[in-house]
């Protein structure tokens, strides 16, 4: 079984330990885990620069994609070095076959620049960042869903002021259709483009708190309806 996991830049502080934990889990359970890095602080610098200075959408796009590389190298640099791959085309690069596929139980981190250069079909806007790129790569790998690990429990249902709901608590959305996210203009902790991409490709995304390992294990094993997360569905 192959599982695609986007590991958010919001998990910078614990990200490397999390990758080591997932690596152990993949080996023990004979899983193939493909990690797609977020952008984290590396992309935030580019965003700030693009607001302060003239940076074209094209330049900002590739700079942001390379920010994912930086986070990818960081995540790979843990106690046990994790393999990185720059291609998901097994004919071009057998690494992915050896490192990410099969039933041997492996983990790898995908660096997306060459993959996106080879297929430059995603729009070059700030609506497209690592969440949409993770969905794009999952789609290329023939997967219909991916897991987004972030630093919150999922998409929180905010009121109009963007802070809290009934009883003063912020409610977690357990399941929502991508179309509803688009219609209501909800983005929360995901890229604005992600719901459109999911809808177009009949894909789903499970948003999970990466700081709670048992929830990660639950969603990896298909128990997403029994754990705390947000399921973004498209059919
Ligand atoms: N409605 C919402 N529901 C959930 N999180 C929200 C919402 N609105 C804003 N957020 C913020 O989104 C953050 C998570 O998204 P963020 O893009 O920062 O992380 P990430 O996607 O894990 O990292 P990266 O984009 O760097 O890969 C949360 O820490 C939370 O503060
Ligand atoms: Mg994000």
XYZ file of C-alpha atoms and ligand atoms in Angstrom:
267
model
C 0.000 0.000 0.000
C 1.217 3.484 -0.889
C 0.178 6.494 1.172
C 0.830 10.097 0.166
C 1.443 12.483 3.057
C 1.924 16.228 2.760
C 3.870 17.334 5.830
C 3.150 20.986 6.530
C 5.734 23.636 7.189
C 3.696 24.423 10.300
C 5.229 21.244 11.785
C 8.797 22.509 11.454
C 9.575 22.042 15.165
C 8.579 18.373 15.239
C 8.769 17.534 11.508
C 12.026 15.599 11.521
C 10.995 13.436 14.489
C 7.679 12.860 12.752
C 9.433 11.672 9.585
C 11.581 9.285 11.665
C 8.448 7.963 13.365
C 6.743 7.470 9.977
C 9.852 5.764 8.604
C 9.820 3.235 11.477
C 6.110 2.724 11.011
C 6.500 2.168 7.247
C 9.201 -0.455 7.757
C 7.355 -2.309 10.540
C 4.081 -2.333 8.614
C 5.471 -2.826 5.084
C 3.984 0.421 3.818
C 5.245 2.836 1.194
C 4.983 6.383 2.480
C 5.613 9.243 0.079
C 6.178 12.534 1.873
C 5.599 15.841 0.128
C 7.083 18.776 2.049
C 5.233 22.018 2.694
C 6.847 25.417 2.405
C 6.963 26.638 5.990
C 9.198 29.587 6.873
C 11.054 29.274 3.570
C 7.945 30.172 1.582
C 6.836 32.823 4.063
C 10.000 34.819 3.272
C 9.188 34.667 -0.446
C 5.600 35.759 0.187
C 6.808 38.711 2.245
C 9.367 39.686 -0.392
C 6.708 39.487 -3.114
C 4.564 41.928 -1.118
C 7.426 44.346 -0.565
C 9.132 44.146 -3.961
C 8.141 43.469 -7.545
C 8.447 39.720 -8.098
C 6.604 38.260 -11.086
C 4.078 35.491 -10.492
C 6.303 33.120 -12.462
C 9.427 33.880 -10.435
C 7.486 33.714 -7.145
C 6.004 30.348 -8.172
C 9.371 28.701 -8.816
C 10.913 30.319 -5.740
C 8.043 28.894 -3.664
C 8.455 25.439 -5.228
C 12.135 25.555 -4.319
C 11.126 26.509 -0.771
C 9.504 23.062 -0.625
C 12.908 21.615 -1.592
C 14.530 23.397 1.313
C 11.989 22.013 3.747
C 12.357 18.590 2.095
C 16.126 18.553 2.683
C 15.530 19.672 6.273
C 12.985 16.893 6.906
C 15.325 14.301 5.386
C 18.157 15.357 7.672
C 17.096 13.501 10.806
C 18.738 10.825 12.936
C 18.414 8.345 10.073
C 18.786 10.070 6.687
C 15.632 9.742 4.625
C 15.969 9.343 0.826
C 14.827 12.222 -1.369
C 13.570 11.745 -4.926
C 13.172 14.321 -7.681
C 11.098 12.302 -10.109
C 7.990 10.196 -9.834
C 8.424 8.708 -13.280
C 9.867 5.283 -12.528
C 11.141 4.943 -16.109
C 13.210 8.085 -15.794
C 14.260 7.667 -12.206
C 14.319 4.221 -10.670
C 14.868 5.755 -7.231
C 11.165 6.203 -6.721
C 10.579 2.564 -7.617
C 13.260 1.442 -5.216
C 12.631 3.915 -2.441
C 8.909 4.571 -2.528
C 7.092 1.697 -4.152
C 6.566 -1.975 -3.656
C 5.735 -3.758 -0.446
C 9.065 -3.495 1.260
C 8.113 -0.732 3.659
C 9.899 2.438 2.734
C 9.604 6.168 3.027
C 10.908 8.924 0.763
C 10.600 12.671 0.443
C 9.626 14.109 -2.933
C 11.376 17.291 -4.119
C 8.899 18.772 -6.594
C 10.832 21.244 -8.816
C 11.688 18.900 -11.726
C 8.254 17.256 -11.594
C 6.543 20.638 -11.893
C 8.958 21.815 -14.604
C 8.144 18.680 -16.609
C 4.393 19.356 -16.286
C 3.825 23.070 -15.812
C 0.030 22.913 -15.822
C -0.665 24.370 -12.356
C -1.430 28.113 -12.277
C 1.388 30.351 -11.051
C -0.477 32.155 -8.269
C -0.374 32.278 -4.485
C -3.591 30.201 -4.485
C -1.414 27.261 -5.517
C 1.125 26.251 -2.927
C 2.223 23.004 -1.358
C -1.258 21.574 -0.635
C -2.258 21.762 -4.292
C 1.188 20.565 -5.356
C 0.769 17.537 -3.061
C -2.603 16.782 -4.678
C -1.010 17.224 -8.120
C 1.745 14.719 -7.281
C -0.731 12.276 -5.706
C -2.783 12.470 -8.910
C 0.322 11.776 -11.013
C 0.984 8.709 -8.848
C -2.556 7.517 -9.564
C -3.757 8.044 -5.981
C -7.238 9.358 -5.252
C -6.502 10.775 -1.835
C -3.742 12.179 0.308
C -3.179 13.090 3.937
C -2.299 16.642 4.927
C -0.499 16.837 8.272
C -0.660 20.256 9.842
C -0.571 21.900 13.282
C -4.343 22.051 13.860
C -7.030 19.330 14.125
C -8.481 20.085 10.681
C -10.570 22.877 9.168
C -12.192 24.885 11.913
C -15.651 26.292 11.270
C -15.187 29.983 11.861
C -17.966 32.515 12.178
C -18.068 35.663 10.041
C -15.496 37.361 12.245
C -13.175 34.465 11.656
C -12.760 33.533 15.280
C -15.264 31.304 17.001
C -18.640 29.557 16.803
C -21.441 28.559 19.151
C -20.639 28.309 22.887
C -17.495 30.303 22.277
C -15.800 27.165 20.895
C -14.369 26.713 17.455
C -15.934 23.668 15.812
C -14.016 21.188 13.759
C -15.548 20.361 10.385
C -15.480 16.554 10.228
C -16.443 16.231 6.583
C -17.014 18.780 3.846
C -17.449 18.608 0.089
C -14.840 20.496 -1.939
C -17.681 22.316 -3.726
C -18.991 23.647 -0.409
C -15.538 24.971 0.458
C -15.504 26.809 -2.891
C -19.103 28.068 -2.641
C -18.619 29.358 0.913
C -15.118 30.667 0.215
C -13.687 28.657 3.116
C -9.937 28.141 2.966
C -8.968 27.682 6.627
C -5.657 25.856 6.676
C -5.609 24.824 2.980
C -4.625 26.480 -0.303
C -7.468 28.313 -2.039
C -6.868 26.211 -5.167
C -6.945 22.802 -3.438
C -10.753 22.297 -3.413
C -10.911 23.123 -7.143
C -8.137 20.627 -7.890
C -9.798 17.910 -5.773
C -13.131 18.477 -7.490
C -11.634 18.373 -10.967
C -9.768 15.148 -10.277
C -12.317 13.373 -8.035
C -9.884 13.332 -5.173
C -10.137 13.663 -1.407
C -7.874 15.044 1.292
C -7.705 14.088 4.966
C -6.499 16.945 7.148
C -4.930 15.676 10.365
C -3.025 17.132 13.302
C 0.571 15.988 12.812
C 1.257 16.429 16.519
C -1.051 13.522 17.431
C 0.579 10.267 16.181
C -2.404 8.001 16.901
C -4.573 10.076 14.567
C -1.953 9.779 11.826
C -1.943 5.990 12.256
C -5.743 5.965 12.167
C -5.951 7.791 8.840
C -3.108 5.778 7.292
C -5.144 2.670 8.128
C -8.443 3.926 6.745
C -10.010 4.767 10.113
C -10.618 8.420 9.210
C -14.268 8.289 10.303
C -13.224 7.086 13.764
C -10.614 9.734 14.521
C -10.285 13.504 14.779
C -9.669 15.030 11.335
C -11.363 16.879 8.477
C -12.313 14.870 5.404
C -12.523 16.979 2.241
C -14.430 14.883 -0.272
C -15.293 15.455 -3.913
C -17.872 12.822 -4.886
N -10.509 27.884 9.604
C -9.303 27.420 9.923
N -9.150 26.131 10.245
C -7.933 25.618 10.541
N -6.798 26.346 10.540
C -6.888 27.651 10.214
C -8.132 28.240 9.887
N -7.902 29.552 9.597
C -6.586 29.759 9.764
N -5.958 28.612 10.131
C -4.514 28.503 10.390
O -3.931 27.672 9.433
C -2.739 27.152 10.015
C -2.277 25.960 9.256
O -2.027 26.314 7.902
P -0.560 26.662 7.432
O -0.612 26.946 5.970
O 0.051 27.673 8.332
O 0.181 25.297 7.739
P 0.600 24.108 6.791
O -0.281 24.047 5.592
O 0.689 22.926 7.686
O 2.064 24.559 6.426
P 2.674 24.975 4.993
O 1.630 25.775 4.273
O 3.882 25.768 5.361
O 3.019 23.701 4.352
C -3.125 26.845 11.428
O -2.030 26.919 12.291
C -4.192 27.892 11.750
O -3.661 28.897 12.564
Mg -0.376 25.823 4.247
